[in-house]
Tab-separated table of C-alpha atoms in Angstrom:
chain	number	residue	atom	x	y	z
A	1	MET	CA	-42.209	-1.819	-26.475
A	2	THR	CA	-41.987	-5.490	-27.424
A	3	ALA	CA	-39.342	-6.128	-30.038
A	4	THR	CA	-40.382	-8.228	-33.030
A	5	SER	CA	-38.321	-11.012	-34.529
A	6	GLU	CA	-37.906	-8.955	-37.712
A	7	THR	CA	-36.386	-5.927	-35.989
A	8	SER	CA	-34.635	-7.213	-32.868
A	9	ASN	CA	-31.144	-8.588	-32.495
A	10	ARG	CA	-30.371	-11.938	-30.927
A	11	LEU	CA	-27.903	-12.188	-28.051
A	12	LEU	CA	-26.718	-15.700	-27.304
A	13	PHE	CA	-24.825	-16.711	-24.177
A	14	ARG	CA	-23.040	-20.012	-24.761
A	15	ASN	CA	-21.291	-22.197	-22.212
A	16	VAL	CA	-22.762	-20.615	-19.080
A	17	ARG	CA	-23.961	-22.021	-15.769
A	18	VAL	CA	-27.374	-20.542	-15.012
A	19	PHE	CA	-28.643	-19.455	-11.614
A	20	ASP	CA	-32.303	-18.893	-12.415
A	21	GLY	CA	-33.127	-16.743	-9.372
A	22	SER	CA	-34.431	-19.524	-7.144
A	23	SER	CA	-32.900	-22.988	-7.695
A	24	ALA	CA	-29.789	-24.144	-5.864
A	25	ASP	CA	-28.779	-26.140	-8.953
A	26	LEU	CA	-26.853	-24.427	-11.703
A	27	VAL	CA	-27.892	-25.546	-15.189
A	28	SER	CA	-25.149	-25.569	-17.814
A	29	GLY	CA	-26.042	-24.603	-21.344
A	30	ASP	CA	-27.107	-21.681	-23.525
A	31	VAL	CA	-29.371	-18.691	-22.917
A	32	LEU	CA	-30.872	-16.867	-25.890
A	33	ILE	CA	-32.101	-13.292	-25.682
A	34	ASP	CA	-34.327	-12.040	-28.490
A	35	GLY	CA	-34.943	-8.310	-28.334
A	36	THR	CA	-35.945	-7.377	-24.789
A	37	PHE	CA	-36.924	-10.875	-23.609
A	38	ILE	CA	-35.285	-14.191	-22.811
A	39	ALA	CA	-36.264	-16.524	-25.646
A	40	ALA	CA	-34.693	-19.803	-24.513
A	41	VAL	CA	-32.811	-21.457	-21.658
A	42	SER	CA	-31.426	-24.706	-23.007
A	43	GLU	CA	-29.040	-27.428	-21.832
A	44	SER	CA	-28.359	-28.217	-25.481
A	45	PRO	CA	-26.830	-25.732	-27.928
A	46	VAL	CA	-29.233	-23.150	-29.326
A	47	GLY	CA	-29.196	-23.122	-33.100
A	48	ASP	CA	-28.274	-20.187	-35.266
A	49	ASP	CA	-30.729	-18.214	-37.370
A	50	PRO	CA	-28.962	-17.205	-40.617
A	51	ALA	CA	-31.617	-14.567	-41.287
A	52	ARG	CA	-30.964	-12.765	-38.029
A	53	ARG	CA	-28.008	-10.903	-36.622
A	54	THR	CA	-26.787	-12.758	-33.536
A	55	THR	CA	-24.185	-11.600	-31.030
A	56	VAL	CA	-22.553	-14.584	-29.330
A	57	VAL	CA	-20.950	-14.344	-25.882
A	58	ASP	CA	-18.891	-17.337	-24.780
A	59	GLY	CA	-19.370	-17.428	-21.028
A	60	GLY	CA	-16.449	-19.780	-20.469
A	61	GLY	CA	-18.333	-21.615	-17.726
A	62	ARG	CA	-19.117	-18.443	-15.794
A	63	VAL	CA	-22.371	-18.059	-13.852
A	64	LEU	CA	-25.236	-16.208	-15.541
A	65	MET	CA	-27.717	-14.830	-13.020
A	66	PRO	CA	-30.672	-12.427	-13.104
A	67	GLY	CA	-30.016	-8.749	-12.636
A	68	MET	CA	-30.210	-7.703	-8.993
A	69	SER	CA	-32.701	-5.298	-7.474
A	70	ASP	CA	-32.646	-2.891	-4.515
A	71	ALA	CA	-35.972	-2.529	-2.696
A	72	HIS	CA	-35.183	0.744	-0.924
A	73	VAL	CA	-33.212	3.387	-2.799
A	74	HIS	CA	-33.383	7.158	-3.024
A	75	LEU	CA	-31.998	7.967	-6.451
A	76	VAL	CA	-31.996	11.728	-5.995
A	77	GLY	CA	-31.303	11.501	-2.255
A	78	ASN	CA	-28.409	9.105	-2.772
A	79	ALA	CA	-26.884	11.118	-5.603
A	80	ASN	CA	-27.004	14.516	-3.910
A	81	SER	CA	-25.487	15.886	-0.728
A	82	TYR	CA	-27.468	17.890	1.798
A	83	VAL	CA	-26.012	21.058	0.251
A	84	ASP	CA	-27.058	19.905	-3.235
A	85	MET	CA	-30.611	19.292	-2.044
A	86	VAL	CA	-30.855	22.692	-0.348
A	87	MET	CA	-28.927	24.855	-2.802
A	88	GLY	CA	-29.038	23.062	-6.148
A	89	THR	CA	-31.512	23.688	-8.914
A	90	GLU	CA	-34.060	20.958	-9.630
A	91	ALA	CA	-32.188	20.218	-12.870
A	92	HIS	CA	-28.928	19.798	-10.924
A	93	ILE	CA	-30.607	17.410	-8.470
A	94	ALA	CA	-32.298	15.378	-11.215
A	95	LEU	CA	-29.167	15.092	-13.366
A	96	ASN	CA	-27.158	13.855	-10.404
A	97	GLY	CA	-29.910	11.285	-9.879
A	98	LEU	CA	-29.737	10.241	-13.524
A	99	ALA	CA	-25.979	9.772	-13.271
A	100	GLU	CA	-26.382	7.651	-10.146
A	101	ALA	CA	-29.004	5.539	-11.936
A	102	LYS	CA	-26.345	4.638	-14.497
A	103	ASN	CA	-23.900	3.833	-11.706
A	104	MET	CA	-26.438	1.513	-10.067
A	105	LEU	CA	-26.968	-0.345	-13.327
A	106	HIS	CA	-23.211	-0.802	-13.690
A	107	ARG	CA	-23.164	-2.331	-10.200
A	108	GLY	CA	-25.579	-4.953	-11.511
A	109	PHE	CA	-28.844	-3.491	-10.222
A	110	THR	CA	-31.287	-3.705	-13.090
A	111	ALA	CA	-34.389	-2.756	-11.032
A	112	VAL	CA	-34.890	-0.494	-8.021
A	113	ARG	CA	-37.812	0.603	-5.870
A	114	ASP	CA	-37.380	4.314	-5.176
A	115	MET	CA	-38.814	5.209	-1.771
A	116	ALA	CA	-38.757	9.031	-1.837
A	117	GLY	CA	-37.977	11.496	-4.568
A	118	ASP	CA	-39.209	12.947	-7.823
A	119	THR	CA	-37.934	10.286	-10.227
A	120	GLY	CA	-40.595	10.484	-12.929
A	121	SER	CA	-38.419	12.258	-15.489
A	122	ILE	CA	-35.415	10.042	-14.715
A	123	LYS	CA	-37.553	6.951	-15.224
A	124	SER	CA	-38.942	8.300	-18.499
A	125	VAL	CA	-35.488	8.976	-19.957
A	126	ILE	CA	-34.293	5.490	-18.994
A	127	ASP	CA	-37.416	3.678	-20.194
A	128	ARG	CA	-37.174	5.381	-23.578
A	129	GLY	CA	-33.642	4.030	-23.949
A	130	LEU	CA	-32.035	7.475	-23.979
A	131	PHE	CA	-29.807	6.831	-20.953
A	132	GLU	CA	-28.585	3.814	-19.036
A	133	GLY	CA	-30.261	2.953	-15.761
A	134	PRO	CA	-32.371	0.365	-13.946
A	135	ARG	CA	-36.104	-0.187	-14.080
A	136	ILE	CA	-37.582	2.206	-11.520
A	137	TYR	CA	-40.604	1.597	-9.316
A	138	PRO	CA	-41.232	5.169	-8.072
A	139	SER	CA	-42.980	6.243	-4.884
A	140	GLN	CA	-42.546	9.924	-5.751
A	141	ALA	CA	-42.654	12.100	-2.606
A	142	ALA	CA	-42.728	10.270	0.719
A	143	ILE	CA	-45.646	11.465	2.848
A	144	SER	CA	-45.135	12.719	6.407
A	145	GLN	CA	-47.120	14.379	9.137
A	146	THR	CA	-46.080	17.776	10.486
A	147	GLY	CA	-43.096	17.171	12.752
A	148	GLY	CA	-42.657	13.680	11.313
A	149	HIS	CA	-39.696	11.977	9.727
A	150	GLY	CA	-40.306	13.670	6.376
A	151	ASP	CA	-40.881	17.189	7.686
A	152	PHE	CA	-37.641	19.004	6.905
A	153	GLY	CA	-38.989	22.455	7.621
A	154	PHE	CA	-37.071	24.359	10.260
A	155	VAL	CA	-38.575	24.620	13.726
A	156	TYR	CA	-38.985	28.390	13.443
A	157	GLU	CA	-41.054	28.082	10.243
A	158	CYS	CA	-44.841	27.926	10.323
A	159	PRO	CA	-46.124	24.464	9.249
A	160	THR	CA	-47.997	24.232	5.958
A	161	ALA	CA	-51.065	22.956	7.821
A	162	LEU	CA	-51.144	26.296	9.662
A	163	GLY	CA	-50.633	28.434	6.575
A	164	GLY	CA	-46.836	28.315	6.248
A	165	ASN	CA	-44.768	27.798	3.114
A	166	GLN	CA	-43.518	24.452	1.891
A	167	SER	CA	-40.080	23.326	2.976
A	168	ARG	CA	-37.339	22.815	0.408
A	169	ALA	CA	-37.893	19.039	0.578
A	170	GLU	CA	-41.498	19.563	-0.535
A	171	GLN	CA	-40.586	22.090	-3.226
A	172	ILE	CA	-38.317	19.572	-4.970
A	173	GLY	CA	-40.800	16.694	-4.630
A	174	PHE	CA	-38.761	14.700	-2.136
A	175	MET	CA	-41.358	14.860	0.650
A	176	ARG	CA	-45.008	15.870	1.102
A	177	VAL	CA	-46.308	16.966	4.511
A	178	ALA	CA	-49.994	16.214	5.086
A	179	ASP	CA	-52.121	16.258	8.252
A	180	GLY	CA	-55.604	14.792	8.653
A	181	PRO	CA	-57.333	12.162	6.508
A	182	ASP	CA	-58.409	14.626	3.815
A	183	ARG	CA	-54.913	15.954	3.199
A	184	VAL	CA	-53.412	12.484	3.394
A	185	LEU	CA	-55.883	11.350	0.729
A	186	ALA	CA	-54.881	14.294	-1.440
A	187	ALA	CA	-51.178	13.598	-0.912
A	188	VAL	CA	-51.537	9.929	-1.856
A	189	ARG	CA	-53.561	10.773	-4.936
A	190	GLU	CA	-51.008	13.424	-5.892
A	191	GLN	CA	-48.202	10.840	-5.942
A	192	LEU	CA	-50.325	8.406	-7.946
A	193	LYS	CA	-51.082	11.222	-10.382
A	194	LYS	CA	-47.326	11.732	-10.755
A	195	GLY	CA	-46.777	8.070	-11.582
A	196	ALA	CA	-46.093	6.397	-8.234
A	197	SER	CA	-46.214	2.612	-8.399
A	198	GLN	CA	-46.558	2.364	-4.604
A	199	ILE	CA	-47.015	4.845	-1.749
A	200	LYS	CA	-44.497	5.609	0.997
A	201	LEU	CA	-45.563	6.979	4.405
A	202	MET	CA	-43.474	7.923	7.431
A	203	VAL	CA	-44.986	6.227	10.496
A	204	GLY	CA	-42.195	6.703	13.041
A	205	GLY	CA	-39.016	8.570	13.829
A	206	GLY	CA	-35.712	8.148	12.044
A	207	ALA	CA	-32.035	8.995	12.155
A	208	ALA	CA	-31.873	11.372	9.189
A	209	SER	CA	-34.491	13.767	10.580
A	210	MET	CA	-33.455	16.334	13.141
A	211	TYR	CA	-36.199	16.372	15.739
A	212	ASP	CA	-38.380	13.250	15.814
A	213	PRO	CA	-37.130	10.598	18.283
A	214	LEU	CA	-37.186	6.948	17.257
A	215	TYR	CA	-39.948	6.135	19.748
A	216	THR	CA	-42.484	8.491	18.154
A	217	VAL	CA	-45.535	7.089	16.361
A	218	GLN	CA	-46.653	9.170	13.402
A	219	PHE	CA	-50.041	9.422	11.676
A	220	VAL	CA	-53.157	8.396	13.564
A	221	ASP	CA	-55.243	5.379	12.581
A	222	GLU	CA	-57.689	7.379	10.451
A	223	GLU	CA	-54.874	8.949	8.444
A	224	LEU	CA	-53.178	5.606	7.805
A	225	ARG	CA	-56.424	3.945	6.777
A	226	ALA	CA	-57.167	6.815	4.399
A	227	ALA	CA	-53.803	6.304	2.704
A	228	VAL	CA	-54.299	2.547	2.431
A	229	HIS	CA	-57.818	3.057	1.062
A	230	ALA	CA	-56.625	5.469	-1.619
A	231	ALA	CA	-53.719	3.226	-2.661
A	232	THR	CA	-55.940	0.148	-2.747
A	233	ASP	CA	-58.408	1.951	-4.981
A	234	TYR	CA	-55.543	2.369	-7.452
A	235	GLY	CA	-54.632	-1.322	-7.205
A	236	THR	CA	-51.439	-0.815	-5.243
A	237	TYR	CA	-50.185	-0.706	-1.659
A	238	VAL	CA	-48.669	1.422	1.098
A	239	ALA	CA	-45.147	0.938	2.479
A	240	THR	CA	-44.167	2.637	5.720
A	241	HIS	CA	-40.909	3.864	7.184
A	242	VAL	CA	-40.983	2.751	10.814
A	243	TYR	CA	-38.593	1.209	13.350
A	244	ASN	CA	-40.526	0.834	16.604
A	245	VAL	CA	-43.034	-1.779	17.755
A	246	THR	CA	-46.022	0.534	18.290
A	247	GLY	CA	-45.654	2.125	14.872
A	248	ILE	CA	-45.275	-1.223	13.115
A	249	ARG	CA	-48.385	-2.616	14.797
A	250	ARG	CA	-50.401	0.502	13.993
A	251	ALA	CA	-49.351	0.188	10.345
A	252	LEU	CA	-50.291	-3.507	10.277
A	253	ASP	CA	-53.719	-2.752	11.729
A	254	ALA	CA	-54.294	-0.155	8.993
A	255	GLY	CA	-53.539	-2.598	6.184
A	256	VAL	CA	-49.994	-1.520	5.272
A	257	ARG	CA	-48.310	-4.285	3.269
A	258	SER	CA	-44.608	-3.443	3.508
A	259	ILE	CA	-42.675	-2.350	6.594
A	260	GLU	CA	-39.542	-0.447	5.647
A	261	HIS	CA	-36.723	-0.982	8.193
A	262	GLY	CA	-38.258	-2.391	11.399
A	263	HIS	CA	-34.900	-2.613	13.180
A	264	LEU	CA	-36.374	-1.940	16.647
A	265	ALA	CA	-39.123	-4.568	16.423
A	266	ASP	CA	-39.522	-7.322	18.996
A	267	GLU	CA	-39.948	-10.991	18.172
A	268	ALA	CA	-43.707	-10.998	18.771
A	269	THR	CA	-44.177	-8.201	16.246
A	270	ILE	CA	-42.041	-9.968	13.655
A	271	ALA	CA	-44.129	-13.116	14.178
A	272	LEU	CA	-47.271	-11.042	13.696
A	273	MET	CA	-45.926	-9.784	10.368
A	274	ALA	CA	-45.470	-13.385	9.284
A	275	ASP	CA	-49.035	-14.235	10.301
A	276	LYS	CA	-50.389	-11.303	8.277
A	277	GLY	CA	-48.198	-11.989	5.237
A	278	VAL	CA	-46.707	-8.476	5.398
A	279	TRP	CA	-43.312	-7.813	3.835
A	280	LEU	CA	-40.288	-6.702	5.844
A	281	SER	CA	-38.161	-4.508	3.586
A	282	MET	CA	-34.969	-4.651	5.612
A	283	GLN	CA	-31.479	-3.208	5.279
A	284	PRO	CA	-28.346	-4.824	6.768
A	285	PHE	CA	-27.366	-1.574	8.474
A	286	ALA	CA	-23.995	-1.339	10.214
A	287	LEU	CA	-22.145	1.570	11.770
A	288	GLY	CA	-20.475	3.583	9.033
A	289	ASP	CA	-23.251	3.233	6.471
A	290	HIS	CA	-24.452	6.720	7.466
A	291	HIS	CA	-22.717	9.657	9.105
A	292	TYR	CA	-24.437	12.377	11.112
A	293	PRO	CA	-22.837	15.634	12.291
A	294	ASP	CA	-24.699	15.862	15.617
A	295	PRO	CA	-24.692	13.428	18.571
A	296	ASP	CA	-28.470	12.987	18.704
A	297	ARG	CA	-28.740	11.600	15.197
A	298	ALA	CA	-25.550	9.559	15.624
A	299	ASP	CA	-27.072	7.987	18.744
A	300	LYS	CA	-30.243	7.154	16.825
A	301	ASP	CA	-28.148	5.526	14.107
A	302	ARG	CA	-26.323	3.368	16.670
A	303	GLU	CA	-29.622	2.241	18.183
A	304	ILE	CA	-30.988	1.298	14.754
A	305	CYS	CA	-27.863	-0.664	13.825
A	306	SER	CA	-28.011	-2.568	17.119
A	307	GLY	CA	-31.271	-4.199	16.015
A	308	THR	CA	-30.099	-5.571	12.671
A	309	ASP	CA	-28.919	-9.006	13.829
A	310	HIS	CA	-31.950	-9.679	16.057
A	311	VAL	CA	-34.576	-8.746	13.487
A	312	TYR	CA	-32.971	-10.765	10.690
A	313	ALA	CA	-32.805	-13.801	13.005
A	314	TRP	CA	-36.476	-13.450	13.985
A	315	ALA	CA	-37.537	-12.906	10.374
A	316	LYS	CA	-35.813	-16.168	9.377
A	317	LYS	CA	-37.245	-18.032	12.378
A	318	HIS	CA	-40.839	-17.020	11.643
A	319	GLY	CA	-40.676	-17.119	7.856
A	320	VAL	CA	-41.345	-13.444	7.213
A	321	LYS	CA	-41.279	-12.407	3.554
A	322	THR	CA	-38.111	-10.311	3.598
A	323	ALA	CA	-36.771	-7.995	0.917
A	324	TRP	CA	-33.350	-6.355	0.740
A	325	GLY	CA	-32.497	-2.691	0.286
A	326	THR	CA	-29.886	-0.090	1.153
A	327	ASP	CA	-31.477	3.290	2.023
A	328	LEU	CA	-28.232	5.215	1.467
A	329	LEU	CA	-28.874	8.927	1.652
A	330	LEU	CA	-27.210	12.346	1.209
A	331	GLU	CA	-23.653	10.996	0.999
A	332	PRO	CA	-22.909	10.466	-2.709
A	333	GLN	CA	-19.380	9.325	-1.951
A	334	LEU	CA	-20.836	6.283	-0.163
A	335	ALA	CA	-23.087	5.211	-3.048
A	336	PRO	CA	-20.800	2.285	-4.041
A	337	ARG	CA	-21.505	0.801	-0.596
A	338	GLN	CA	-24.676	-0.562	-2.231
A	339	SER	CA	-22.597	-3.469	-3.544
A	340	GLU	CA	-20.940	-4.090	-0.177
A	341	MET	CA	-24.350	-4.197	1.510
A	342	ALA	CA	-25.535	-6.786	-1.006
A	343	ALA	CA	-22.614	-9.024	-0.113
A	344	ARG	CA	-23.269	-8.320	3.585
A	345	LEU	CA	-26.504	-10.301	3.334
A	346	GLY	CA	-24.218	-13.315	3.667
A	347	ASP	CA	-23.738	-12.394	7.333
A	348	HIS	CA	-27.401	-13.247	7.952
A	349	TYR	CA	-28.442	-15.729	5.253
A	350	SER	CA	-26.971	-18.525	3.204
A	351	ASN	CA	-25.609	-17.478	-0.161
A	352	LEU	CA	-28.596	-19.074	-1.883
A	353	GLU	CA	-31.086	-17.285	0.372
A	354	ALA	CA	-29.294	-13.992	-0.207
A	355	LEU	CA	-29.221	-14.405	-3.984
A	356	ARG	CA	-32.908	-15.274	-4.048
A	357	MET	CA	-33.666	-12.127	-2.072
A	358	LEU	CA	-31.552	-9.982	-4.401
A	359	THR	CA	-33.346	-11.323	-7.481
A	360	SER	CA	-36.667	-13.170	-7.472
A	361	GLY	CA	-37.539	-12.279	-3.866
A	362	ASN	CA	-37.340	-8.523	-4.282
A	363	ALA	CA	-39.177	-8.865	-7.597
A	364	GLU	CA	-42.120	-10.471	-5.801
A	365	LEU	CA	-42.401	-7.426	-3.552
A	366	PHE	CA	-42.163	-5.034	-6.495
A	367	ARG	CA	-44.989	-6.919	-8.210
A	368	MET	CA	-47.400	-5.961	-5.433
A	369	ALA	CA	-47.847	-2.709	-7.351
A	370	GLY	CA	-50.402	-4.627	-9.402
A	371	GLU	CA	-51.841	-2.509	-12.189
A	372	ARG	CA	-49.417	0.253	-11.186
A	373	ASP	CA	-46.499	-2.026	-12.089
A	374	PRO	CA	-44.756	-0.237	-14.983
A	375	TYR	CA	-43.082	-3.445	-16.202
A	376	GLN	CA	-45.901	-5.968	-15.824
A	377	GLN	CA	-45.549	-7.316	-19.375
A	378	ALA	CA	-42.960	-9.858	-18.192
A	379	GLU	CA	-41.191	-11.251	-15.122
A	380	PHE	CA	-37.813	-10.111	-13.876
A	381	GLY	CA	-35.464	-11.397	-11.194
A	382	THR	CA	-35.468	-14.755	-12.995
A	383	ILE	CA	-33.869	-16.421	-15.991
A	384	GLU	CA	-36.668	-18.217	-17.799
A	385	LYS	CA	-38.312	-18.094	-21.181
A	386	GLY	CA	-40.391	-14.935	-21.594
A	387	ALA	CA	-38.741	-12.952	-18.770
A	388	TRP	CA	-37.263	-9.523	-19.247
A	389	ALA	CA	-33.711	-9.814	-20.551
A	390	ASP	CA	-31.907	-8.456	-17.464
A	391	VAL	CA	-28.897	-10.674	-16.719
A	392	LEU	CA	-25.404	-10.595	-15.222
A	393	LEU	CA	-22.437	-12.765	-16.151
A	394	VAL	CA	-20.352	-13.251	-13.005
A	395	ASP	CA	-16.650	-14.091	-13.076
A	396	GLY	CA	-16.975	-16.732	-10.375
A	397	ASN	CA	-19.782	-18.483	-8.555
A	398	PRO	CA	-21.755	-16.245	-6.152
A	399	LEU	CA	-23.457	-19.332	-4.696
A	400	GLU	CA	-20.028	-20.215	-3.323
A	401	ASP	CA	-18.701	-16.683	-2.747
A	402	LEU	CA	-21.282	-13.943	-2.244
A	403	GLY	CA	-18.427	-11.488	-1.753
A	404	LEU	CA	-17.986	-11.387	-5.528
A	405	LEU	CA	-20.916	-8.951	-5.632
A	406	ALA	CA	-19.007	-6.426	-3.506
A	407	ASP	CA	-16.662	-5.654	-6.436
A	408	PRO	CA	-18.867	-5.353	-9.525
A	409	ALA	CA	-16.225	-3.544	-11.581
A	410	LYS	CA	-14.013	-6.625	-11.365
A	411	ASN	CA	-16.453	-9.507	-11.085
A	412	LEU	CA	-19.433	-8.601	-13.275
A	413	SER	CA	-18.062	-9.417	-16.716
A	414	VAL	CA	-21.231	-8.699	-18.686
A	415	ILE	CA	-24.325	-6.692	-17.737
A	416	VAL	CA	-27.457	-6.828	-19.888
A	417	LYS	CA	-30.595	-4.827	-19.205
A	418	ASN	CA	-33.667	-4.960	-21.420
A	419	GLY	CA	-31.699	-6.972	-23.978
A	420	GLN	CA	-28.992	-4.289	-24.315
A	421	VAL	CA	-25.377	-4.992	-23.364
A	422	VAL	CA	-24.338	-2.144	-21.088
A	423	LYS	CA	-21.011	-3.691	-20.039
A	424	ASN	CA	-18.772	-6.381	-21.521
A	425	ILE	CA	-15.193	-6.776	-20.304
A	426	LEU	CA	-14.630	-10.283	-21.670
C-alpha cells in the first residue's frame, strides 16, 4: 500500500555517500525516505517539514547502498534440516522458514527469489508488515519428472504417474512430480494458482538428490515447451535447475529464460546463452558450502564446485547476464554463509561488478516476472527517487572492501526495508 504524505513518517539520512546500485561514483549528500519510497537523493541538504514527523540518521560519511538480493534461495529448505522436512509438521517447517526470512533481512537481503518451497503464507505475513523479512519472489513447488532431481520418493515406492502416493516433498509443497506435457501444464498452472511469480523446473541431475547422476537430461522437449508456453501465457518465465551442456541447450531451445547453476557448461554453451540473452543465475560454490553423508553425492558436489571458476570467467568474457544466488539447503547451521558467499563474488568480479550484481543486476532478473511481479509498483536494487525504500548503511566502503558484507552484524549499521528501520546500531 502506498503511504500518503499525511500518514507516513519521513526518514532522512544526512551526510552519507550513496552507491546507487550501478555507478562507480559515490555521491555525498542526503537521502529522504517518505513512507515506503525514496523521495529524494540530493547533494544539498534536504529541508525539514515542520508539519511532519522526521527521523534523522546522521550517516557520518558512511556508504548508503541499496538492499541486497539473493536470486536463488530456499527459505523453507534453508531453514529446516532433512529431519525437519521429513518429520516436522507443515507449521513447524513454515515457522522455521519465517524465522530464517527475518535472519536474511538482518543480513541485508531485502529481496529474494525463492526457487522451491511453499512460501505463500510466509510472503503474506511479511508483506502485511506483521513480521520482518525480505520481499519474496516465490516459485512455489519446483517441478520434476519421475526420477528427476526433485523426485524425493524412495526407490521402492510406486511413482505418482503409475498410481503411487505423493512423496513427503510433494505433500509439503516443496516439489511437484509431473510426467508428460499435460501433467507438466497442470503442475505449472498449479504453482501460478498458488502465487508463483516464476516457474522452476528440474532439467538435469544434482548433488542433493540421491539417484540422478549429473549427466542426466530431464524432461523431453515437448514437456519443456509446455511449461514455457503456460508460463508465458501468464506473463512470466521458466527457470531451470541444470548443470550439464545437453540439458542447458535443451532448455535454451525450449525458450527457458534463466539457467540456474550451469557449473558444468562449456564455453560454447555460455556464449550461446549470451547470444540468446538468457540469464545465468550462478552461485560461487566452493567445497564446504554443502555436506553430503554418502560418497556419491559428495563426488557430485566436488564436480560441481570444480566448474565455478571456468563458468564465471566465460560468462564475463562473453557478456552473459549473470545473477548471484546461494542455493543453501537442509543445513540451517550454515545459513549465515549467505553473507560469506556474497563477499566471495569478489574472487570472480571487481567490487563494483559484484555490488551491481547483488543489487540492480539481480533486480533486473526478478523483474522478468512481468505482471506476476508482486512489487512492480516501484524499482528496487537502486537508490533513486521513487524506488522502494530498501537501503543499507555500511560502516565502511564496500566498493573498496567487499569483505565488509561477510560480517553484517558488525558492518551493516542501519537496515531499512519498505521504509521501516529494522536495525540501527549507530
